[in-house]
mmCIF file of C-alpha atoms and ligand atoms in Angstrom:
data_model
loop_
_atom_site.group_PDB
_atom_site.id
_atom_site.type_symbol
_atom_site.label_atom_id
_atom_site.label_comp_id
_atom_site.label_asym_id
_atom_site.label_seq_id
_atom_site.Cartn_x
_atom_site.Cartn_y
_atom_site.Cartn_z
ATOM 1 C CA UNK F 210 -21.768 -4.713 -11.121
ATOM 2 C CA UNK F 211 -18.000 -4.223 -10.993
ATOM 3 C CA UNK F 212 -16.351 -7.540 -11.853
ATOM 4 C CA UNK F 213 -13.264 -8.149 -9.714
ATOM 5 C CA UNK F 214 -10.398 -10.642 -9.839
ATOM 6 C CA UNK F 215 -8.359 -10.864 -6.644
ATOM 7 C CA UNK F 216 -4.692 -11.738 -6.884
ATOM 8 C CA UNK F 217 -3.292 -13.181 -3.642
ATOM 9 C CA UNK F 218 -6.685 -14.381 -2.381
ATOM 10 C CA UNK F 219 -5.040 -16.922 -0.042
ATOM 11 C CA UNK F 220 -3.011 -14.277 1.789
ATOM 12 C CA UNK F 221 -3.782 -12.485 5.033
ATOM 13 C CA UNK F 222 -5.155 -9.442 3.198
ATOM 14 C CA UNK F 223 -6.599 -11.488 0.351
ATOM 15 C CA UNK F 224 -8.766 -13.602 2.646
ATOM 16 C CA UNK F 225 -10.534 -10.546 4.063
ATOM 17 C CA UNK F 226 -10.720 -8.723 0.724
ATOM 18 C CA UNK F 227 -12.459 -11.753 -0.842
ATOM 19 C CA UNK F 228 -15.063 -11.668 1.915
ATOM 20 C CA UNK F 229 -15.517 -7.889 1.642
ATOM 21 C CA UNK F 230 -15.837 -7.814 -2.167
ATOM 22 C CA UNK F 231 -18.180 -10.815 -2.163
ATOM 23 C CA UNK F 232 -20.428 -8.964 0.308
ATOM 24 C CA UNK F 233 -20.496 -5.659 -1.634
ATOM 25 C CA UNK F 234 -23.815 -5.058 -3.427
ATOM 26 C CA UNK F 235 -22.199 -3.409 -6.446
ATOM 27 C CA UNK F 236 -19.343 -5.894 -6.954
ATOM 28 C CA UNK F 237 -18.926 -9.436 -8.136
ATOM 29 C CA UNK F 238 -15.839 -11.486 -7.292
ATOM 30 C CA UNK F 239 -15.377 -13.372 -10.559
ATOM 31 C CA UNK F 240 -12.072 -15.070 -9.759
ATOM 32 C CA UNK F 241 -9.093 -15.383 -7.477
ATOM 33 C CA UNK F 242 -5.473 -16.194 -8.250
ATOM 34 C CA UNK F 243 -2.813 -17.552 -5.918
ATOM 35 C CA UNK F 244 0.068 -19.823 -6.938
ATOM 36 C CA UNK F 245 -0.551 -22.356 -4.187
ATOM 37 C CA UNK F 246 -4.359 -22.348 -4.431
ATOM 38 C CA UNK F 247 -5.264 -25.786 -3.152
ATOM 39 C CA UNK F 248 -8.956 -25.651 -4.057
ATOM 40 C CA UNK F 249 -10.748 -24.786 -7.296
ATOM 41 C CA UNK F 250 -12.816 -22.092 -5.592
ATOM 42 C CA UNK F 251 -12.284 -18.963 -3.543
ATOM 43 C CA UNK F 252 -14.140 -19.699 -0.321
ATOM 44 C CA UNK F 253 -15.654 -17.294 2.157
ATOM 45 C CA UNK F 254 -16.569 -18.911 5.481
ATOM 46 C CA UNK F 255 -16.454 -22.318 3.773
ATOM 47 C CA UNK F 256 -18.734 -21.308 0.892
ATOM 48 C CA UNK F 257 -17.401 -21.186 -2.704
ATOM 49 C CA UNK F 258 -17.853 -17.652 -4.097
ATOM 50 C CA UNK F 259 -15.656 -17.609 -7.226
ATOM 51 C CA UNK F 260 -13.351 -19.864 -9.274
ATOM 52 C CA UNK F 261 -9.749 -20.105 -8.103
ATOM 53 C CA UNK F 262 -6.713 -20.164 -10.404
ATOM 54 C CA UNK F 263 -3.045 -20.825 -9.751
ATOM 55 C CA UNK F 264 -2.078 -18.592 -12.675
ATOM 56 C CA UNK F 265 -3.255 -14.983 -12.887
ATOM 57 C CA UNK F 266 -2.957 -14.741 -16.697
ATOM 58 C CA UNK F 267 -5.303 -17.698 -16.985
ATOM 59 C CA UNK F 268 -7.729 -16.116 -14.472
ATOM 60 C CA UNK F 269 -7.835 -12.860 -16.428
ATOM 61 C CA UNK F 270 -8.324 -14.557 -19.800
ATOM 62 C CA UNK F 271 -11.147 -16.707 -18.447
ATOM 63 C CA UNK F 272 -12.996 -14.032 -16.489
ATOM 64 C CA UNK F 273 -12.180 -10.684 -18.201
ATOM 65 C CA UNK F 274 -12.801 -8.577 -15.065
ATOM 66 C CA UNK F 275 -13.198 -4.801 -14.829
ATOM 67 C CA UNK F 276 -10.699 -4.577 -11.987
ATOM 68 C CA UNK F 277 -7.733 -6.595 -10.749
ATOM 69 C CA UNK F 278 -7.036 -6.182 -7.036
ATOM 70 C CA UNK F 279 -3.462 -7.205 -6.158
ATOM 71 C CA UNK F 280 -2.249 -7.904 -2.632
ATOM 72 C CA UNK F 281 0.595 -10.322 -3.293
ATOM 73 C CA UNK F 282 4.345 -10.020 -2.837
ATOM 74 C CA UNK F 283 6.946 -7.495 -3.981
ATOM 75 C CA UNK F 284 8.400 -10.118 -6.337
ATOM 76 C CA UNK F 285 5.054 -11.056 -7.937
ATOM 77 C CA UNK F 286 3.267 -7.748 -8.273
ATOM 78 C CA UNK F 287 5.036 -6.327 -11.321
ATOM 79 C CA UNK F 288 4.384 -9.378 -13.491
ATOM 80 C CA UNK F 289 0.763 -9.456 -12.332
ATOM 81 C CA UNK F 290 0.215 -5.821 -13.258
ATOM 82 C CA UNK F 291 1.881 -6.170 -16.650
ATOM 83 C CA UNK F 292 -0.464 -9.010 -17.420
ATOM 84 C CA UNK F 293 -3.638 -7.106 -16.436
ATOM 85 C CA UNK F 294 -2.677 -3.721 -17.847
ATOM 86 C CA UNK F 295 -1.850 -5.249 -21.242
ATOM 87 C CA UNK F 296 -5.494 -6.346 -21.385
ATOM 88 C CA UNK F 297 -6.743 -2.861 -20.407
ATOM 89 C CA UNK F 298 -7.909 -4.076 -16.983
ATOM 90 C CA UNK F 299 -7.918 -1.426 -14.241
ATOM 91 C CA UNK F 300 -5.668 -2.327 -11.322
ATOM 92 C CA UNK F 301 -6.011 -1.562 -7.613
ATOM 93 C CA UNK F 302 -2.724 -2.377 -5.939
ATOM 94 C CA UNK F 303 -1.891 -2.606 -2.267
ATOM 95 C CA UNK F 304 1.267 -4.683 -2.615
ATOM 96 C CA UNK F 305 4.216 -2.613 -1.506
ATOM 97 C CA UNK F 306 7.762 -2.556 -2.843
ATOM 98 C CA UNK F 307 7.194 -1.104 -6.332
ATOM 99 C CA UNK F 308 9.326 1.979 -7.053
ATOM 100 C CA UNK F 309 7.447 5.100 -8.248
ATOM 101 C CA UNK F 310 9.250 5.072 -11.605
ATOM 102 C CA UNK F 311 8.246 1.440 -12.138
ATOM 103 C CA UNK F 312 4.593 2.337 -11.465
ATOM 104 C CA UNK F 313 4.851 5.173 -13.984
ATOM 105 C CA UNK F 314 6.362 2.882 -16.574
ATOM 106 C CA UNK F 315 3.658 0.249 -15.999
ATOM 107 C CA UNK F 316 0.840 2.810 -16.280
ATOM 108 C CA UNK F 317 2.352 4.214 -19.479
ATOM 109 C CA UNK F 318 2.427 0.732 -21.008
ATOM 110 C CA UNK F 319 -1.353 0.295 -20.634
ATOM 111 C CA UNK F 320 -4.018 1.241 -23.189
ATOM 112 C CA UNK F 321 -5.479 4.764 -22.725
ATOM 113 C CA UNK F 322 -8.271 5.011 -20.114
ATOM 114 C CA UNK F 323 -6.807 2.161 -18.071
ATOM 115 C CA UNK F 324 -6.250 3.002 -14.404
ATOM 116 C CA UNK F 325 -3.369 1.892 -12.239
ATOM 117 C CA UNK F 326 -4.224 2.817 -8.672
ATOM 118 C CA UNK F 327 -1.676 2.254 -5.927
ATOM 119 C CA UNK F 328 -1.989 3.187 -2.278
ATOM 120 C CA UNK F 329 0.872 2.477 0.097
ATOM 121 C CA UNK F 330 -1.764 2.545 2.826
ATOM 122 C CA UNK F 331 -5.520 2.106 2.481
ATOM 123 C CA UNK F 332 -6.390 3.299 6.010
ATOM 124 C CA UNK F 333 -7.817 6.777 6.394
ATOM 125 C CA UNK F 334 -5.887 7.477 9.618
ATOM 126 C CA UNK F 335 -2.552 6.711 7.982
ATOM 127 C CA UNK F 336 -3.344 8.971 5.039
ATOM 128 C CA UNK F 337 -4.198 11.798 7.448
ATOM 129 C CA UNK F 338 -0.987 11.156 9.393
ATOM 130 C CA UNK F 339 1.028 11.530 6.179
ATOM 131 C CA UNK F 340 -0.715 14.804 5.333
ATOM 132 C CA UNK F 341 -0.166 16.176 8.871
ATOM 133 C CA UNK F 342 3.513 15.140 8.740
ATOM 134 C CA UNK F 343 3.908 16.906 5.420
ATOM 135 C CA UNK F 344 2.404 20.101 6.849
ATOM 136 C CA UNK F 345 4.476 19.959 10.044
ATOM 137 C CA UNK F 346 7.730 19.380 8.109
ATOM 138 C CA UNK F 347 7.450 22.893 6.720
ATOM 139 C CA UNK F 348 7.935 24.266 10.237
ATOM 140 C CA UNK F 349 9.778 21.618 12.277
ATOM 141 C CA UNK F 350 13.064 20.834 10.509
ATOM 142 C CA UNK F 351 14.038 17.474 12.044
ATOM 143 C CA UNK F 352 11.866 14.460 11.271
ATOM 144 C CA UNK F 353 12.204 10.705 11.724
ATOM 145 C CA UNK F 354 9.776 7.905 10.872
ATOM 146 C CA UNK F 355 9.496 4.820 13.080
ATOM 147 C CA UNK F 356 7.212 2.054 11.845
ATOM 148 C CA UNK F 357 6.183 -1.082 13.742
ATOM 149 C CA UNK F 358 4.760 -4.188 12.040
ATOM 150 C CA UNK F 359 4.018 -7.844 12.741
ATOM 151 C CA UNK F 360 6.965 -10.117 12.068
ATOM 152 C CA UNK F 361 5.333 -11.720 9.005
ATOM 153 C CA UNK F 362 5.822 -8.559 6.945
ATOM 154 C CA UNK F 363 8.120 -9.349 4.026
ATOM 155 C CA UNK F 364 9.454 -5.875 3.193
ATOM 156 C CA UNK F 365 11.135 -3.102 5.133
ATOM 157 C CA UNK F 366 10.744 -0.205 5.365
ATOM 158 C CA UNK F 367 6.974 -0.249 4.891
ATOM 159 C CA UNK F 368 5.469 1.477 1.859
ATOM 160 C CA UNK F 369 3.720 3.931 4.184
ATOM 161 C CA UNK F 370 6.996 4.850 5.854
ATOM 162 C CA UNK F 371 8.667 5.461 2.496
ATOM 163 C CA UNK F 372 5.693 7.513 1.260
ATOM 164 C CA UNK F 373 5.735 9.573 4.475
ATOM 165 C CA UNK F 374 9.474 10.234 4.158
ATOM 166 C CA UNK F 375 9.119 11.294 0.510
ATOM 167 C CA UNK F 376 6.309 13.685 1.431
ATOM 168 C CA UNK F 377 8.360 15.188 4.247
ATOM 169 C CA UNK F 378 11.315 15.605 1.872
ATOM 170 C CA UNK F 379 9.141 17.303 -0.776
ATOM 171 C CA UNK F 380 7.615 19.665 1.829
ATOM 172 C CA UNK F 381 11.090 20.544 3.097
ATOM 173 C CA UNK F 382 12.297 21.268 -0.429
ATOM 174 C CA UNK F 383 9.327 23.474 -1.166
ATOM 175 C CA UNK F 384 9.632 25.443 2.096
ATOM 176 C CA UNK F 385 13.457 25.389 1.881
ATOM 177 C CA UNK F 386 13.734 23.831 5.321
ATOM 178 C CA UNK F 387 16.929 22.013 6.212
ATOM 179 C CA UNK F 388 17.224 19.428 8.964
ATOM 180 C CA UNK F 389 20.082 19.899 11.406
ATOM 181 C CA UNK F 390 19.897 16.308 12.694
ATOM 182 C CA UNK F 391 23.051 14.228 12.190
ATOM 183 C CA UNK F 392 22.950 11.301 9.753
ATOM 184 C CA UNK F 393 24.655 7.969 9.210
ATOM 185 C CA UNK F 394 28.109 9.558 9.519
ATOM 186 C CA UNK F 395 27.595 9.512 13.310
ATOM 187 C CA UNK F 396 27.026 5.731 13.486
ATOM 188 C CA UNK F 397 29.646 3.872 15.515
ATOM 189 C CA UNK F 398 31.876 1.505 13.485
ATOM 190 C CA UNK F 399 30.416 -2.000 13.615
ATOM 191 C CA UNK F 400 27.041 -0.591 14.699
ATOM 192 C CA UNK F 401 25.905 0.708 11.306
ATOM 193 C CA UNK F 402 22.152 1.122 10.912
ATOM 194 C CA UNK F 403 21.588 2.934 14.199
ATOM 195 C CA UNK F 404 20.371 6.023 12.357
ATOM 196 C CA UNK F 405 17.956 3.962 10.248
ATOM 197 C CA UNK F 406 17.549 3.875 6.490
ATOM 198 C CA UNK F 407 18.016 7.212 4.782
ATOM 199 C CA UNK F 408 14.926 7.815 2.614
ATOM 200 C CA UNK F 409 15.316 11.153 0.822
ATOM 201 C CA UNK F 410 17.165 12.519 3.843
ATOM 202 C CA UNK F 411 14.642 11.260 6.411
ATOM 203 C CA UNK F 412 15.765 8.484 8.787
ATOM 204 C CA UNK F 413 13.297 5.565 8.727
ATOM 205 C CA UNK F 414 13.382 2.858 11.413
ATOM 206 C CA UNK F 415 11.536 -0.462 11.029
ATOM 207 C CA UNK F 416 10.533 -2.537 14.048
ATOM 208 C CA UNK F 417 9.291 -6.118 13.445
ATOM 209 C CA UNK F 418 7.762 -8.084 16.287
ATOM 210 C CA UNK F 419 4.937 -10.310 17.318
ATOM 211 C CA UNK F 420 2.331 -8.230 19.090
ATOM 212 C CA UNK F 421 2.287 -5.415 16.540
ATOM 213 C CA UNK F 422 -0.093 -5.101 13.609
ATOM 214 C CA UNK F 423 0.679 -1.838 11.702
ATOM 215 C CA UNK F 424 1.753 1.326 13.489
ATOM 216 C CA UNK F 425 3.783 4.389 12.651
ATOM 217 C CA UNK F 426 5.186 7.388 14.457
ATOM 218 C CA UNK F 427 6.578 10.526 12.918
ATOM 219 C CA UNK F 428 8.678 12.513 15.346
ATOM 220 C CA UNK F 429 9.330 16.093 14.294
ATOM 221 C CA UNK F 430 11.599 18.411 16.191
ATOM 222 C CA UNK F 431 12.725 21.999 16.431
ATOM 223 C CA UNK F 432 14.676 23.879 19.095
ATOM 224 C CA UNK F 433 13.108 23.028 22.462
ATOM 225 C CA UNK F 434 10.080 21.095 21.174
ATOM 226 C CA UNK F 435 8.968 17.914 19.447
ATOM 227 C CA UNK F 436 5.708 16.904 17.848
ATOM 228 C CA UNK F 437 4.851 13.202 17.633
ATOM 229 C CA UNK F 438 2.208 11.962 15.211
ATOM 230 C CA UNK F 439 1.132 8.368 15.711
ATOM 231 C CA UNK F 440 -1.226 6.117 13.816
ATOM 232 C CA UNK F 441 -2.210 2.609 14.923
ATOM 233 C CA UNK F 442 -4.204 0.079 12.979
ATOM 234 C CA UNK F 443 -5.185 -2.994 14.932
ATOM 235 C CA UNK F 444 -7.039 -5.064 12.370
ATOM 236 C CA UNK F 445 -7.072 -5.609 8.601
ATOM 237 C CA UNK F 446 -10.677 -4.393 8.645
ATOM 238 C CA UNK F 447 -9.195 -0.875 8.680
ATOM 239 C CA UNK F 448 -8.126 -1.296 5.040
ATOM 240 C CA UNK F 449 -11.443 -2.473 3.617
ATOM 241 C CA UNK F 450 -13.349 0.838 3.130
ATOM 242 C CA UNK F 451 -10.370 2.285 1.250
ATOM 243 C CA UNK F 452 -10.063 -0.785 -0.971
ATOM 244 C CA UNK F 453 -13.782 -0.729 -1.844
ATOM 245 C CA UNK F 454 -13.535 2.990 -2.634
ATOM 246 C CA UNK F 455 -10.563 2.392 -4.944
ATOM 247 C CA UNK F 456 -12.373 -0.424 -6.792
ATOM 248 C CA UNK F 457 -15.388 1.862 -7.311
ATOM 249 C CA UNK F 458 -13.246 4.793 -8.458
ATOM 250 C CA UNK F 459 -10.943 2.821 -10.779
ATOM 251 C CA UNK F 460 -13.402 2.909 -13.678
ATOM 252 C CA UNK F 461 -13.864 6.684 -13.313
ATOM 253 C CA UNK F 462 -10.143 7.515 -13.558
ATOM 254 C CA UNK F 463 -7.340 6.845 -15.980
ATOM 255 C CA UNK F 464 -3.572 6.564 -15.861
ATOM 256 C CA UNK F 465 -1.530 6.340 -12.696
ATOM 257 C CA UNK F 466 -3.370 7.384 -9.534
ATOM 258 C CA UNK F 467 -1.400 7.280 -6.298
ATOM 259 C CA UNK F 468 -2.664 7.408 -2.745
ATOM 260 C CA UNK F 469 -6.056 7.147 -1.118
ATOM 261 C CA UNK F 470 -5.939 10.909 -0.539
ATOM 262 C CA UNK F 471 -6.365 11.458 -4.288
ATOM 263 C CA UNK F 472 -9.806 9.776 -4.015
ATOM 264 C CA UNK F 473 -10.880 11.690 -0.895
ATOM 265 C CA UNK F 474 -12.234 15.181 -0.458
ATOM 266 C CA UNK F 475 -9.659 16.371 2.102
HETATM 267 P P1 NAP H 32 0.623 -12.571 2.425
HETATM 268 O O1 NAP H 32 -0.218 -13.103 3.547
HETATM 269 O O2 NAP H 32 2.029 -13.069 2.275
HETATM 270 O O3 NAP H 32 -0.204 -12.802 1.098
HETATM 271 C C1 NAP H 32 0.320 -12.698 -0.178
HETATM 272 C C2 NAP H 32 -0.363 -13.759 -1.018
HETATM 273 O O4 NAP H 32 -0.039 -13.551 -2.399
HETATM 274 C C3 NAP H 32 0.097 -15.186 -0.646
HETATM 275 O O5 NAP H 32 -1.012 -16.038 -0.570
HETATM 276 C C4 NAP H 32 1.013 -15.511 -1.831
HETATM 277 O O6 NAP H 32 1.105 -16.877 -2.081
HETATM 278 C C5 NAP H 32 0.274 -14.812 -2.949
HETATM 279 N N1 NAP H 32 1.061 -14.697 -4.181
HETATM 280 C C6 NAP H 32 2.411 -14.746 -4.342
HETATM 281 N N2 NAP H 32 2.730 -14.628 -5.646
HETATM 282 C C7 NAP H 32 1.567 -14.499 -6.325
HETATM 283 C C8 NAP H 32 1.240 -14.358 -7.711
HETATM 284 N N3 NAP H 32 2.192 -14.312 -8.648
HETATM 285 N N4 NAP H 32 -0.065 -14.240 -8.077
HETATM 286 C C9 NAP H 32 -1.026 -14.296 -7.129
HETATM 287 N N5 NAP H 32 -0.800 -14.442 -5.799
HETATM 288 C C10 NAP H 32 0.493 -14.534 -5.401
HETATM 289 O O7 NAP H 32 0.755 -10.988 2.541
HETATM 290 P P2 NAP H 32 -0.343 -9.938 3.054
HETATM 291 O O8 NAP H 32 -0.091 -9.617 4.483
HETATM 292 O O9 NAP H 32 -1.707 -10.362 2.621
HETATM 293 O O10 NAP H 32 0.118 -8.649 2.253
HETATM 294 C C11 NAP H 32 0.169 -8.663 0.822
HETATM 295 C C12 NAP H 32 0.835 -7.382 0.322
HETATM 296 O O11 NAP H 32 0.000 -6.279 0.640
HETATM 297 C C13 NAP H 32 2.205 -7.068 0.956
HETATM 298 O O12 NAP H 32 3.043 -6.457 -0.015
HETATM 299 C C14 NAP H 32 1.865 -6.075 2.043
HETATM 300 O O13 NAP H 32 2.954 -5.242 2.366
HETATM 301 C C15 NAP H 32 0.761 -5.316 1.337
HETATM 302 N N6 NAP H 32 -0.166 -4.596 2.221
HETATM 303 C C16 NAP H 32 -0.541 -3.371 1.803
HETATM 304 C C17 NAP H 32 -1.468 -2.675 2.528
HETATM 305 C C18 NAP H 32 -1.886 -1.316 2.033
HETATM 306 O O14 NAP H 32 -2.698 -0.652 2.722
HETATM 307 N N7 NAP H 32 -1.397 -0.880 0.877
HETATM 308 C C19 NAP H 32 -2.012 -3.227 3.686
HETATM 309 C C20 NAP H 32 -1.616 -4.491 4.077
HETATM 310 C C21 NAP H 32 -0.691 -5.191 3.331
HETATM 311 P P3 NAP H 32 2.367 -17.679 -1.431
HETATM 312 O O15 NAP H 32 2.150 -17.677 0.034
HETATM 313 O O16 NAP H 32 2.225 -19.012 -2.073
HETATM 314 O O17 NAP H 32 3.602 -16.941 -1.848
#
């Protein structure tokens, strides 16, 4: 049995992850942490499945899990990971907002054999979209990322959008492709932002609205043609297979592991 503590169990993702982990035959949810936990138990459909803590350090000391799963907030995640990694607990992290160099530094601070796994997106379709965008960027020089999320999302741009832009930039560098699209210098005075955020030379646009869940388009262009890649996820259920896979793989890896694609045979 893989013993799991879930950080952020009260959140939108946390609620479904608790249910999914509790139902997995090879996993045991041994605790949940959330600062405003109002009950002393993590509940799934009204049934207590694990003890609840308001303080993650306390949860980890009490339960000594194999894996910490963190879906919290950009401001909380770093402290949570420091706490778990110092104890040699493998971490599976979905919380976005952590810079790559910070992840590297956190992984390096952990005892050998400890895994820090982070995926900016746990859905298979989004991972494939990123890989296709990376391939297309070698041939179609102009590329822009437009992501659409529900209006409860606390960070912008999304981690998936940033990861996609970085992959496009790396593919361009490798293939020595240069975009001819104009940048922020063409924005009208007083209307700054029209060309989006510049992430490694790729414009990224974030739309936030009721009605959306998580969606992303990558529009690539060359003379006389465009290619649009689009991924839509409609429900948090889309993330669960990837999260279970990461929990299972965490004990078989070590160090910093980034992206669901590194666990898949693609
Ligand atoms: P959410 O509903 O706001 O849930 C976050 C939860 O974490 C809240 O219950 C929050 O409590 C709690 N929390 C805050 N600080 C904490 C701490 N120090 N220790 C433990 N729990 C803490 O957000 P969500 O929609 O579930 O998303 C959570 C994160 O996952 C976000 O960063 C989001 O972008 C990311 N995400 C990633 C993926 C992916 O595939 N990688 C998919 C979906 C979401 P309070 O409400 O009291 O602050």
